[in-house]
PDB file of C-alpha atoms and ligand atoms in Angstrom:
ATOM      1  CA  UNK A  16       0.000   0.000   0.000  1.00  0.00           C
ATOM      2  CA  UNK A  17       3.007   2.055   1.050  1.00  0.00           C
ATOM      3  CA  UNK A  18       3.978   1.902  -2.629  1.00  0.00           C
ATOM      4  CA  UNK A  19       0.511   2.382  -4.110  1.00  0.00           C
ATOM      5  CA  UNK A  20       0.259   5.638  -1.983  1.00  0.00           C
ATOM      6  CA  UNK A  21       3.987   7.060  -3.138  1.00  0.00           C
ATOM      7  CA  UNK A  22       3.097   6.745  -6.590  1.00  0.00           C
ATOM      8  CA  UNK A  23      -0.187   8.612  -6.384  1.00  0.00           C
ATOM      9  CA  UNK A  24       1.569  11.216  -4.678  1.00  0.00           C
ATOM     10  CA  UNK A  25       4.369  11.710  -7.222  1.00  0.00           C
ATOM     11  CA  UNK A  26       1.666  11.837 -10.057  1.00  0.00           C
ATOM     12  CA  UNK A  27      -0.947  14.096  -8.181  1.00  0.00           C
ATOM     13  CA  UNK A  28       2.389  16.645  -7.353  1.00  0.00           C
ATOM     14  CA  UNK A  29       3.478  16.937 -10.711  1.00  0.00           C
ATOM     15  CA  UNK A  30      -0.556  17.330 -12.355  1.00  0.00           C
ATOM     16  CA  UNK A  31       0.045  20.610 -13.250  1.00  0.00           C
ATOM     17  CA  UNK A  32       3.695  20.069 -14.972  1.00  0.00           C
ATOM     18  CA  UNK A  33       3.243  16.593 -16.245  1.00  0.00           C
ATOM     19  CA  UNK A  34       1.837  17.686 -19.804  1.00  0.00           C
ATOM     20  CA  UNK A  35       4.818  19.874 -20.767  1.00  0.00           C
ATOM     21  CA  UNK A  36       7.183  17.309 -19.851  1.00  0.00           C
ATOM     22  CA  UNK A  37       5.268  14.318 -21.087  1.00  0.00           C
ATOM     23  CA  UNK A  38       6.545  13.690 -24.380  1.00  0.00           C
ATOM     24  CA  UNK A  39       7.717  10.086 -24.666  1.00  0.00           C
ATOM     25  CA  UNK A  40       4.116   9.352 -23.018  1.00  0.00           C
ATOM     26  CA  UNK A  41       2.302  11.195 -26.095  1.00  0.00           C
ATOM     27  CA  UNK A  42       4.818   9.062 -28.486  1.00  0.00           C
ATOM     28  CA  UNK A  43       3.517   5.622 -26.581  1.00  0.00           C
ATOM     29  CA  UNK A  44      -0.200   7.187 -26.532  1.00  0.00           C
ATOM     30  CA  UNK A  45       0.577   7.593 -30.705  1.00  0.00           C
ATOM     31  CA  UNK A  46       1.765   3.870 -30.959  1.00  0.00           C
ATOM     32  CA  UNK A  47      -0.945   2.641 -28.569  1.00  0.00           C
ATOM     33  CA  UNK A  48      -3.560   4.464 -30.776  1.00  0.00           C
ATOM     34  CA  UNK A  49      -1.597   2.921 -34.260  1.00  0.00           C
ATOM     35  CA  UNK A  50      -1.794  -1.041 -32.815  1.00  0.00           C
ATOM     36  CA  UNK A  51      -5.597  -0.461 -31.878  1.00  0.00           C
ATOM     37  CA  UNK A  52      -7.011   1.520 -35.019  1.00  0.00           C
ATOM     38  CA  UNK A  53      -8.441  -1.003 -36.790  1.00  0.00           C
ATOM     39  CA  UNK A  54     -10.484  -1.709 -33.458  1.00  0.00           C
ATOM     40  CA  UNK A  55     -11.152   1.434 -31.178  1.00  0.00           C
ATOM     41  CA  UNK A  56     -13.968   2.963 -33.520  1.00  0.00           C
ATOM     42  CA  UNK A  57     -15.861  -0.124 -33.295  1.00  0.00           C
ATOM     43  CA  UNK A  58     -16.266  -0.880 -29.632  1.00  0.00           C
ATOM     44  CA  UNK A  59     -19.069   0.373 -27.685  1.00  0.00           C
ATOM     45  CA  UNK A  60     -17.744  -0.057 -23.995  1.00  0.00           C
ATOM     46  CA  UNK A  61     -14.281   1.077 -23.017  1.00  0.00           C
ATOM     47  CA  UNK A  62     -12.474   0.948 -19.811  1.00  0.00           C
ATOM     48  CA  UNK A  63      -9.166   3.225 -19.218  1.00  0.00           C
ATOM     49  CA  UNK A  64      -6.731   2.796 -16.708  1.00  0.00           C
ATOM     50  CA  UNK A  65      -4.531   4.907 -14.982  1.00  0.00           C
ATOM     51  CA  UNK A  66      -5.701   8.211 -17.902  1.00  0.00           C
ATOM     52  CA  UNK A  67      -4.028  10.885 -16.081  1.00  0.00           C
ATOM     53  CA  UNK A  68      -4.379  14.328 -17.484  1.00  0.00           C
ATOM     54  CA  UNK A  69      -6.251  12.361 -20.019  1.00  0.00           C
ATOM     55  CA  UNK A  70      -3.687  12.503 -22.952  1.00  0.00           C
ATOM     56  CA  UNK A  71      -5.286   8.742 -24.237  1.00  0.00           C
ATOM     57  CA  UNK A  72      -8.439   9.530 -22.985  1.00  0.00           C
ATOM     58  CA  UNK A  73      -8.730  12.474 -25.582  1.00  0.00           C
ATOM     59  CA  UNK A  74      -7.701  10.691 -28.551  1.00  0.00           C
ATOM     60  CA  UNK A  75      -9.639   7.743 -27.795  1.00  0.00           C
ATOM     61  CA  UNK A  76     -13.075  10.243 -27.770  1.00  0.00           C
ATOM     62  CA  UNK A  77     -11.126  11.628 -31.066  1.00  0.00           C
ATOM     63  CA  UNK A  78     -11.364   7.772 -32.572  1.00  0.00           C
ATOM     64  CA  UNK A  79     -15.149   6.760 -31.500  1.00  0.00           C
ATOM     65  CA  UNK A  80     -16.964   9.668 -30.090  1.00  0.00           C
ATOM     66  CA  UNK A  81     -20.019   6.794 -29.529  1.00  0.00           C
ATOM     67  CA  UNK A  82     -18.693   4.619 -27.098  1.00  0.00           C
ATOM     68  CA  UNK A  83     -19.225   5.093 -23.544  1.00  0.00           C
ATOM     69  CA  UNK A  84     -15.819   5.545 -21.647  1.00  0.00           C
ATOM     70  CA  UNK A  85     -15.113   4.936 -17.960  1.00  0.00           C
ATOM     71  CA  UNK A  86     -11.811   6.637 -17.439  1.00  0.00           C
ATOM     72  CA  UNK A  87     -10.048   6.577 -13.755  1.00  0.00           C
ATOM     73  CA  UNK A  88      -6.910   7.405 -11.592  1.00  0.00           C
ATOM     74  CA  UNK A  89      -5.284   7.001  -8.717  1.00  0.00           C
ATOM     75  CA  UNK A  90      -5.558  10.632  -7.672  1.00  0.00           C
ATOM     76  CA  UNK A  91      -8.554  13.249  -7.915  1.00  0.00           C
ATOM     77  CA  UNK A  92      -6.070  15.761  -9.282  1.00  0.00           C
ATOM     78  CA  UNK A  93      -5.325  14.138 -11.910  1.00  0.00           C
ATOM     79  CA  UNK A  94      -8.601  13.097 -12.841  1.00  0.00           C
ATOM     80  CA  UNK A  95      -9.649  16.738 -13.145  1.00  0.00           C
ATOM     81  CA  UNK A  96      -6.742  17.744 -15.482  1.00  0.00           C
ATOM     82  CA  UNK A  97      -8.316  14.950 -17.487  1.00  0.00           C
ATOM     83  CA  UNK A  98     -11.334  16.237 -17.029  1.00  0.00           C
ATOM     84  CA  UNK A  99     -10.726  20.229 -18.158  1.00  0.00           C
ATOM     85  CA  UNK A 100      -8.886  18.744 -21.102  1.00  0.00           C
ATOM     86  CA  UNK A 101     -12.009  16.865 -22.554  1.00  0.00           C
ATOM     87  CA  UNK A 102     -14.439  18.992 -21.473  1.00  0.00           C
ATOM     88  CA  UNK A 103     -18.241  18.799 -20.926  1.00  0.00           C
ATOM     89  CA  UNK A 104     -18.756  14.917 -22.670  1.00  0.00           C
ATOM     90  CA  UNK A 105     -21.344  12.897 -21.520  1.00  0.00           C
ATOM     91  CA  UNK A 106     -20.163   9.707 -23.069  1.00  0.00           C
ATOM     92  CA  UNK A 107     -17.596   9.878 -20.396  1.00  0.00           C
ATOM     93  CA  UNK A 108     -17.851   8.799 -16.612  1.00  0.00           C
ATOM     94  CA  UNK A 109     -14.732   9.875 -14.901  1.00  0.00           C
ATOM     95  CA  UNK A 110     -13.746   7.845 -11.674  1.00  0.00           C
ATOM     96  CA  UNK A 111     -10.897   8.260  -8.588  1.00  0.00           C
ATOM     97  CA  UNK A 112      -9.765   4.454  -7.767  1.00  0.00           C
ATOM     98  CA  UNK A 113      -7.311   1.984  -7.998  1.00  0.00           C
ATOM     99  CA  UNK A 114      -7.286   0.264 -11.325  1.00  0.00           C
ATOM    100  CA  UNK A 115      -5.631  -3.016 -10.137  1.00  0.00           C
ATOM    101  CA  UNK A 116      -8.522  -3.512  -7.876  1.00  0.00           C
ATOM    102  CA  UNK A 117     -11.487  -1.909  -9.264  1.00  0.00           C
ATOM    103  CA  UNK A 118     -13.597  -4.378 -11.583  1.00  0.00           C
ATOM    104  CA  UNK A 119     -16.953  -3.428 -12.046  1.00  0.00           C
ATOM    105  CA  UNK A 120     -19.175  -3.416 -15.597  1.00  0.00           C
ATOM    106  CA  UNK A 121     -18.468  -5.332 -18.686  1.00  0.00           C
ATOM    107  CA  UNK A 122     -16.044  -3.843 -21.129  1.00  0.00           C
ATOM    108  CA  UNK A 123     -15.126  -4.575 -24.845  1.00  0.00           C
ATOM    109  CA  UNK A 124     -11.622  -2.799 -24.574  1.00  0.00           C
ATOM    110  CA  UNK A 125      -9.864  -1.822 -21.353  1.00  0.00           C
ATOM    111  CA  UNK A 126      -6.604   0.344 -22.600  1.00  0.00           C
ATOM    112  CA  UNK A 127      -3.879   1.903 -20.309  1.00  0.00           C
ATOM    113  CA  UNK A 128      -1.260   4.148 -21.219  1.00  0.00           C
ATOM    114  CA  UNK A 129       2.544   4.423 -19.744  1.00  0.00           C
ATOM    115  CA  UNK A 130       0.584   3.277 -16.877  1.00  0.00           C
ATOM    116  CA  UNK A 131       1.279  -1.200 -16.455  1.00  0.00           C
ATOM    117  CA  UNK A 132       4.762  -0.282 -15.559  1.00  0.00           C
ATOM    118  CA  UNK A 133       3.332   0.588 -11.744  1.00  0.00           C
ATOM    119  CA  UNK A 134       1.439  -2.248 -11.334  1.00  0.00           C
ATOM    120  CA  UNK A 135       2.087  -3.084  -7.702  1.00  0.00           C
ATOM    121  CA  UNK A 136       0.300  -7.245  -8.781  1.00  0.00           C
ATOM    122  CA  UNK A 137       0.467  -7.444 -12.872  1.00  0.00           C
ATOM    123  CA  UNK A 138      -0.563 -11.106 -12.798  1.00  0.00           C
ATOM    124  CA  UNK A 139      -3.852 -10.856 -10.715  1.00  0.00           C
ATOM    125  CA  UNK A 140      -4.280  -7.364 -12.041  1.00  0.00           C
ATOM    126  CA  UNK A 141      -4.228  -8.763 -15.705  1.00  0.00           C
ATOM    127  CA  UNK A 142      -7.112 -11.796 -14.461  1.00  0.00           C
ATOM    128  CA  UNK A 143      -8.856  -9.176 -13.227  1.00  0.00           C
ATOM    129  CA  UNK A 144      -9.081  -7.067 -16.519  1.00  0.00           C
ATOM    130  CA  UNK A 145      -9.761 -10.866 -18.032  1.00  0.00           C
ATOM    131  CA  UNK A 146     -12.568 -10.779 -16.124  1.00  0.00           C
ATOM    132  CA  UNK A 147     -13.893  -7.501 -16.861  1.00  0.00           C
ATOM    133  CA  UNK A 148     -13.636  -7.830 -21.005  1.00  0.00           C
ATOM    134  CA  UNK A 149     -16.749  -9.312 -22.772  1.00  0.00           C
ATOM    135  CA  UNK A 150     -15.701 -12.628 -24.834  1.00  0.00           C
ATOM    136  CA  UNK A 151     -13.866 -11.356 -27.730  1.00  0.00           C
ATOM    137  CA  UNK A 152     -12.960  -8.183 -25.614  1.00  0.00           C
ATOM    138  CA  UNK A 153      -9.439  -6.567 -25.896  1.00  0.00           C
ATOM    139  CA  UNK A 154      -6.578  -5.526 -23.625  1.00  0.00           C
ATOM    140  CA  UNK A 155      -4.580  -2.773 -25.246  1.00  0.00           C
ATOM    141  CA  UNK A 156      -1.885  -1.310 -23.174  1.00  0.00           C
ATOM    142  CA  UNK A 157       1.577   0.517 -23.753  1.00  0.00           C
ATOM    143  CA  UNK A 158       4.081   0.177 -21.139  1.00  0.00           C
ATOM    144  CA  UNK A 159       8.018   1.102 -20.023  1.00  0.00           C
ATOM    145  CA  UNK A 160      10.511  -1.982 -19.863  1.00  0.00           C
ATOM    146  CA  UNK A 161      13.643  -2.588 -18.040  1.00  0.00           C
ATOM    147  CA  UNK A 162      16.148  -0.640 -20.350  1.00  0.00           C
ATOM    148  CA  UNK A 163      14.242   2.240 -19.775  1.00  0.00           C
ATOM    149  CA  UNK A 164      16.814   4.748 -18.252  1.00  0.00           C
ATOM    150  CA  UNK A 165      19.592   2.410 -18.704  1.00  0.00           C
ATOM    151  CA  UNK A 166      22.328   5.346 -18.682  1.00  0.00           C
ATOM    152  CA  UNK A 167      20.980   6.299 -15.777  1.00  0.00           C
ATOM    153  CA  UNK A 168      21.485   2.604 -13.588  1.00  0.00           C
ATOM    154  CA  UNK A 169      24.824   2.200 -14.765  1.00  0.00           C
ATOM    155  CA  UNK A 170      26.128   5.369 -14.088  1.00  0.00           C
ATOM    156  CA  UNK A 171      24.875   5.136 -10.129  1.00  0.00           C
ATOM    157  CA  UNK A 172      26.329   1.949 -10.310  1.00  0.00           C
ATOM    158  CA  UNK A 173      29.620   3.155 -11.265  1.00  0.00           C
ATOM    159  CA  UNK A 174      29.224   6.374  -8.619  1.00  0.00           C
ATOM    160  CA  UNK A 175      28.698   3.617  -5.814  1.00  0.00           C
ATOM    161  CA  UNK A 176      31.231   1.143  -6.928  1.00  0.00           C
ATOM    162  CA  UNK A 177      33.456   4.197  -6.859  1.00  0.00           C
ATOM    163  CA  UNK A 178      32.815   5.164  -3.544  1.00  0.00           C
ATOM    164  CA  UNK A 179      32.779   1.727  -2.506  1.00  0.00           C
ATOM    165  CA  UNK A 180      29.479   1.905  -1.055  1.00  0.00           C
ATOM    166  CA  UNK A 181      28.592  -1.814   0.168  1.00  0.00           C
ATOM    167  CA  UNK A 182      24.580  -1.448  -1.276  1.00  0.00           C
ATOM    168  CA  UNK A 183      24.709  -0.507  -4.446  1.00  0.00           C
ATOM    169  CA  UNK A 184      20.768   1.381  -5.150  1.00  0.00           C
ATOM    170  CA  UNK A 185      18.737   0.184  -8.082  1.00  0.00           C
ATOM    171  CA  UNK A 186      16.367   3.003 -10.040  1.00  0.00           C
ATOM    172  CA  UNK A 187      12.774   1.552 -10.500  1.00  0.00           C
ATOM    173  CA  UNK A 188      13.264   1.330 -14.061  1.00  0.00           C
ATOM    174  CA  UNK A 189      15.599  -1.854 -13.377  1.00  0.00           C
ATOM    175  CA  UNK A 190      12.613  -3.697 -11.602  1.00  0.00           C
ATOM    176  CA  UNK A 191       9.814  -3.143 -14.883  1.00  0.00           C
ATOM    177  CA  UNK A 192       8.838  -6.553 -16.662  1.00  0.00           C
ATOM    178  CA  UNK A 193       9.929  -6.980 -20.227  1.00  0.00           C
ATOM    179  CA  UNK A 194       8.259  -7.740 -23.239  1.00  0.00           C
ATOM    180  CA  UNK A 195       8.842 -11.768 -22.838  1.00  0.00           C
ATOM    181  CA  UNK A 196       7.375 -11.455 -19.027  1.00  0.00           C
ATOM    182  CA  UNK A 197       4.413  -9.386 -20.120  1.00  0.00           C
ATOM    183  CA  UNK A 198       3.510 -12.339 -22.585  1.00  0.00           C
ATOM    184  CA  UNK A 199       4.117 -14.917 -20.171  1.00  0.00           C
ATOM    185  CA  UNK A 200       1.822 -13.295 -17.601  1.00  0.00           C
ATOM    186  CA  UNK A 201      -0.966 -12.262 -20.585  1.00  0.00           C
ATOM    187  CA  UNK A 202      -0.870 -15.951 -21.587  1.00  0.00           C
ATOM    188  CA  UNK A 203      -1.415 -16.710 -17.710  1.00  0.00           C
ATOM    189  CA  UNK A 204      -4.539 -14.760 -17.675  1.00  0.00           C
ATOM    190  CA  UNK A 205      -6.473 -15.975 -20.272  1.00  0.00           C
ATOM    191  CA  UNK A 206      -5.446 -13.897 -23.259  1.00  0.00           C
ATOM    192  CA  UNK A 207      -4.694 -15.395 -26.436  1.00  0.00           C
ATOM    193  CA  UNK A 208      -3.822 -13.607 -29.827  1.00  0.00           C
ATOM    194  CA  UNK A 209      -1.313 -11.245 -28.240  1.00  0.00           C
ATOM    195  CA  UNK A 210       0.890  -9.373 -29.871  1.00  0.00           C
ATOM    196  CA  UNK A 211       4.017  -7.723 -28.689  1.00  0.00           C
ATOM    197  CA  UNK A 212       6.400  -4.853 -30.018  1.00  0.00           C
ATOM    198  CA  UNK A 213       9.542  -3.392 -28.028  1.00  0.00           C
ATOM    199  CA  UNK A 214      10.724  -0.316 -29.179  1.00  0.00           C
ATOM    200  CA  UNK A 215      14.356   1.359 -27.465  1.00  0.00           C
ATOM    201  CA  UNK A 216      13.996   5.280 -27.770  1.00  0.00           C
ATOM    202  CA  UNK A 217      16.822   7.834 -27.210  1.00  0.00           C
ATOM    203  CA  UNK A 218      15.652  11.320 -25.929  1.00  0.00           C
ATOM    204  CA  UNK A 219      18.648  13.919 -25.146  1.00  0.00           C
ATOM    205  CA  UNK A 220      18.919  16.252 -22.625  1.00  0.00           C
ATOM    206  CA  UNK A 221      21.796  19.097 -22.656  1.00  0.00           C
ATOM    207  CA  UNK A 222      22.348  18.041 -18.989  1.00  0.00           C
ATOM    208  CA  UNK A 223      21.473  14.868 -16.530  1.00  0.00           C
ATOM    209  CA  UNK A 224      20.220  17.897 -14.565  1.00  0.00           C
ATOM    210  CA  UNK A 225      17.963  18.501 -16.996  1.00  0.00           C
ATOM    211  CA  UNK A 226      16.896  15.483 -18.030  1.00  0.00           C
ATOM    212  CA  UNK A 227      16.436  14.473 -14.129  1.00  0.00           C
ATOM    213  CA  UNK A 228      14.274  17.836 -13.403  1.00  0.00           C
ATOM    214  CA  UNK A 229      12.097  16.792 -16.121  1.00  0.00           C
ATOM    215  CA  UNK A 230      11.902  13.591 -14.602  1.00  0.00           C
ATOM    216  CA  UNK A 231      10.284  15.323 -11.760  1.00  0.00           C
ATOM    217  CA  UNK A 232       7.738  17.101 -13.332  1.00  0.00           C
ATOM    218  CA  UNK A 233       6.306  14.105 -14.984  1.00  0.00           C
ATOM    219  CA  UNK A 234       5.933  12.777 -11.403  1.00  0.00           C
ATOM    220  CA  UNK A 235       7.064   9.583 -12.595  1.00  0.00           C
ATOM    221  CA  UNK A 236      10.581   9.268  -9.798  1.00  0.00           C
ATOM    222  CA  UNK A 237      10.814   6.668  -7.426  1.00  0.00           C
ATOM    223  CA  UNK A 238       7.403   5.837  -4.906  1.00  0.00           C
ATOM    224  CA  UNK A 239       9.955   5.171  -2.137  1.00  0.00           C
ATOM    225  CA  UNK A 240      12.616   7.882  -2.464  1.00  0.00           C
ATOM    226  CA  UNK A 241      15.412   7.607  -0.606  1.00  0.00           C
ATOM    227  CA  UNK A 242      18.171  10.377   0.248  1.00  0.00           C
ATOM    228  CA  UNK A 243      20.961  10.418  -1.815  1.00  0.00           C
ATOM    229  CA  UNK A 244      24.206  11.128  -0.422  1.00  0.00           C
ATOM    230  CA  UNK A 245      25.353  14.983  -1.670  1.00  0.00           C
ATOM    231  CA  UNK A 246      28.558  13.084  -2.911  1.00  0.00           C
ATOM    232  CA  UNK A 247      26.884  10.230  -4.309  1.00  0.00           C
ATOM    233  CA  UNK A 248      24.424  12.465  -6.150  1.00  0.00           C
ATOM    234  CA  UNK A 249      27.712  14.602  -7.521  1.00  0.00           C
ATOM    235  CA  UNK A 250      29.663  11.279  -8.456  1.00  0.00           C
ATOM    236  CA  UNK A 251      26.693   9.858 -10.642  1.00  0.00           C
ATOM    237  CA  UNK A 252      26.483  13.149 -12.429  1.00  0.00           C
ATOM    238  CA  UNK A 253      29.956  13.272 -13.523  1.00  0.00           C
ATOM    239  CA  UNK A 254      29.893   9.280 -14.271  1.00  0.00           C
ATOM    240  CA  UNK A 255      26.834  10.027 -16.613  1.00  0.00           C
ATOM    241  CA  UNK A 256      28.463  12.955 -18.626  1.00  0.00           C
ATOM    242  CA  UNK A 257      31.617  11.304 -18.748  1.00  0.00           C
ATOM    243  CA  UNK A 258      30.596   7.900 -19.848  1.00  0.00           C
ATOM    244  CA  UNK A 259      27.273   8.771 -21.691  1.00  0.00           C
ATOM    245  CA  UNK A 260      27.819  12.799 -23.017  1.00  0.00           C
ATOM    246  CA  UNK A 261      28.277  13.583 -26.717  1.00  0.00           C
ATOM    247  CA  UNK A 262      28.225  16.787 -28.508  1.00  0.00           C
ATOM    248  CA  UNK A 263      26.775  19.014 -25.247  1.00  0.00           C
ATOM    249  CA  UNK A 264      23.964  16.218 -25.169  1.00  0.00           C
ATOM    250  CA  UNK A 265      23.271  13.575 -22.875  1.00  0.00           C
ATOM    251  CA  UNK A 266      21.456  10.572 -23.705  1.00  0.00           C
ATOM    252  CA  UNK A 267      18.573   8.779 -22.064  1.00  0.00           C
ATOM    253  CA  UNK A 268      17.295   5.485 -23.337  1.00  0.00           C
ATOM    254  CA  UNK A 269      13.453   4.558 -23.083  1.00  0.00           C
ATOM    255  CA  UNK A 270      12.105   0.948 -23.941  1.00  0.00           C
ATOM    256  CA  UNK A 271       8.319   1.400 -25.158  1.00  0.00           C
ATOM    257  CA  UNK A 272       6.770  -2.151 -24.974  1.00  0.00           C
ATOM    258  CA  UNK A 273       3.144  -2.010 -26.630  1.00  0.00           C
ATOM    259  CA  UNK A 274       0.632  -4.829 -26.094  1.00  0.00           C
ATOM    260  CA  UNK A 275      -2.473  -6.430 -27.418  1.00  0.00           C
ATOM    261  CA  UNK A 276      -4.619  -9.266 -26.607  1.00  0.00           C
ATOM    262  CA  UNK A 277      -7.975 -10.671 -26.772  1.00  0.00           C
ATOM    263  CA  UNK A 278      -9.852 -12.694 -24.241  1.00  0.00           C
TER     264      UNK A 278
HETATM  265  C1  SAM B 301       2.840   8.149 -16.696  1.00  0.00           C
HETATM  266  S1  SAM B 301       1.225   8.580 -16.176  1.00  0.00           S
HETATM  267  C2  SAM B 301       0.315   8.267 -17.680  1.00  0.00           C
HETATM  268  C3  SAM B 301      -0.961   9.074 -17.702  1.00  0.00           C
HETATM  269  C4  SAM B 301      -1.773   8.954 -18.990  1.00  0.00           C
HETATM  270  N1  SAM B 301      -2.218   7.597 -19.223  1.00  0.00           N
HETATM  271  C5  SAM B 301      -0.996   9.479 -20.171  1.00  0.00           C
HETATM  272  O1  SAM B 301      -0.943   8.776 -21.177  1.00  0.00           O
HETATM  273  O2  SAM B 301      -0.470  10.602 -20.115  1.00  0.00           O
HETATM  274  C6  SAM B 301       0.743   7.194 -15.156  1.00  0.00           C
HETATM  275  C7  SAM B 301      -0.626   7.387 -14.528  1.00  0.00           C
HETATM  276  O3  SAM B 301      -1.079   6.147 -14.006  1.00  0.00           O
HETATM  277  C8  SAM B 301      -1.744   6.372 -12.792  1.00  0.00           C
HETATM  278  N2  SAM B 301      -1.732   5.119 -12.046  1.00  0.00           N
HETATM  279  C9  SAM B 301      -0.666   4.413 -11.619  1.00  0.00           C
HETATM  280  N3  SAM B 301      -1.066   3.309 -10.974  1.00  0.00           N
HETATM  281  C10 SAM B 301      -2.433   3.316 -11.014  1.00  0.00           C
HETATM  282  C11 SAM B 301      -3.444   2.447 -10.501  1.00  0.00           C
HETATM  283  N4  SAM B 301      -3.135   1.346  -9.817  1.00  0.00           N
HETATM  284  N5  SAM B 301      -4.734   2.778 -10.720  1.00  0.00           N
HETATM  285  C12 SAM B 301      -5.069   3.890 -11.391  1.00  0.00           C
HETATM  286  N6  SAM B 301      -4.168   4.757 -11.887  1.00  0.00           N
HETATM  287  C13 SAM B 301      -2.858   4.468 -11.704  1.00  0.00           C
HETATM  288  C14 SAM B 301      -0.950   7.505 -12.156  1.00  0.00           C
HETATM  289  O4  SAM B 301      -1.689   8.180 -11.147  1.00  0.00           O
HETATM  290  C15 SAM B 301      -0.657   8.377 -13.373  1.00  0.00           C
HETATM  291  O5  SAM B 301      -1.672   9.324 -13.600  1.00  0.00           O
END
């Protein structure tokens, strides 16, 4: 729960910032909306998960302006960001809760975006969505895998080894389920006809500064933050630049993983 809690708060802090900072979300709401085209204007009933300021939610009422949408978040700040954004729509029924607990109503799409990365229980959470989806019914979800930020966990690595710290911290990134675990756990459920792509992005930042303030504002940073040590903090800067930096740049690696499947 303590984890649950940490990442509502991260999101609901950074409501107001997250859009300006979200892009690699709006590229895996773009790829999410690409895999599911031939299917999104044709369903009647769709469940979202996790919609935040409602960048999906949007271009899903863009896509099939018929359907009725349930769309719900963690946090009620973020829920009316979404909310503004879309504005008066009746086809819409906006909702605070958990989404790896709530299962109510009979859907023939539930969709997440940049979202299945926090799952706190992916493999009941998927039998619960299972549940939820009318025979025939599909999942549709984009999510961040383990290289995401790679840069990033070797260069603390390299700070701690360094300074011969004896626990050497791991970013969350390092704990997210690839693309061969999310079809394991899909095929667990229930789902059949799943299909799979894994995508690695670069992004550049003209400092890890830079890219780690932007970090912030998308509230997406670590649900149980921990203090860094000032030198430890200083020592993973320079490992970064030095071992990563080109041209004034520095790079930052993100591993889109995009899923469908059908129950
Ligand atoms: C990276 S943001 C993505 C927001 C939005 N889907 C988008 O495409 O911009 C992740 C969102 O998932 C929400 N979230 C995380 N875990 C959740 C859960 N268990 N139930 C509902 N929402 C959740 C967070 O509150 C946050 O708004």
């Amino acid at each position: 729960m303590e984890i649950k809690q940490g990442i509502r708060r991260n999101f609901a802090r950074r409501a107001a910032s997250y859009d300006r900072h979200a892009g690699t979300q709006r590229l895996m709401a773009q790829r999410l909306m690409a895999l599911t085209e031939d299917f999104v204007p044709r369903v009647a009933r769709i469940l979202e998960i996790g919609c935040g300021t409602g960048c999906l939610t949007w271009q899903l009422r863009q896509a099939n302006t018929a359907a009725q949408v349930v769309a719900l978040d963690l946090d009620v700040a973020l829920v009316a960001a979404a909310r503004r954004r879309l504005g008066p729509d009746s086809g819409v029924a906006w909702l605070v809760a958990d989404g790896e607990t709530w299962a109510r109503g009979c859907f023939d799409l539930i969709m997440a975006n940049a979202v299945f990365q926090w799952l706190t229980r992916p493999a009941a959470t998927l039998a619960v969505y299972f549940k939820s989806l009318a025979p025939g019914g599909v999942l549709a979800f984009s999510t961040l895998g383990p290289q995401t930020f790679k840069e990033l966990g070797a260069s603390l690595r390299q700070a701690a080894n360094g300074l011969n710290f004896k626990v050497i911290p791991e970013i969350p990134a390092q704990g997210f389920l690839d693309k061969q675990s999310w079809a394991g756990l899909l095929s667990q459920a229930g789902f059949h006809k799943t299909r799979l792509t894994q995508e690695l992005i670069t992004v550049t930042f003209p400092t890890v500064r830079d890219f780690l303030k932007s970090l912030q504002a998308t509230g997406a940073t670590n649900p149980q933050p921990r203090a860094f040590a000032p030198r430890l903090f200083k020592a993973l800067m320079a490992a970064y630049e030095s071992g990563f930096g080109y041209n004034g740049f520095i790079p930052v690696t993100y591993e889109i993983i995009c899923a469908i499947a059908r129950k």
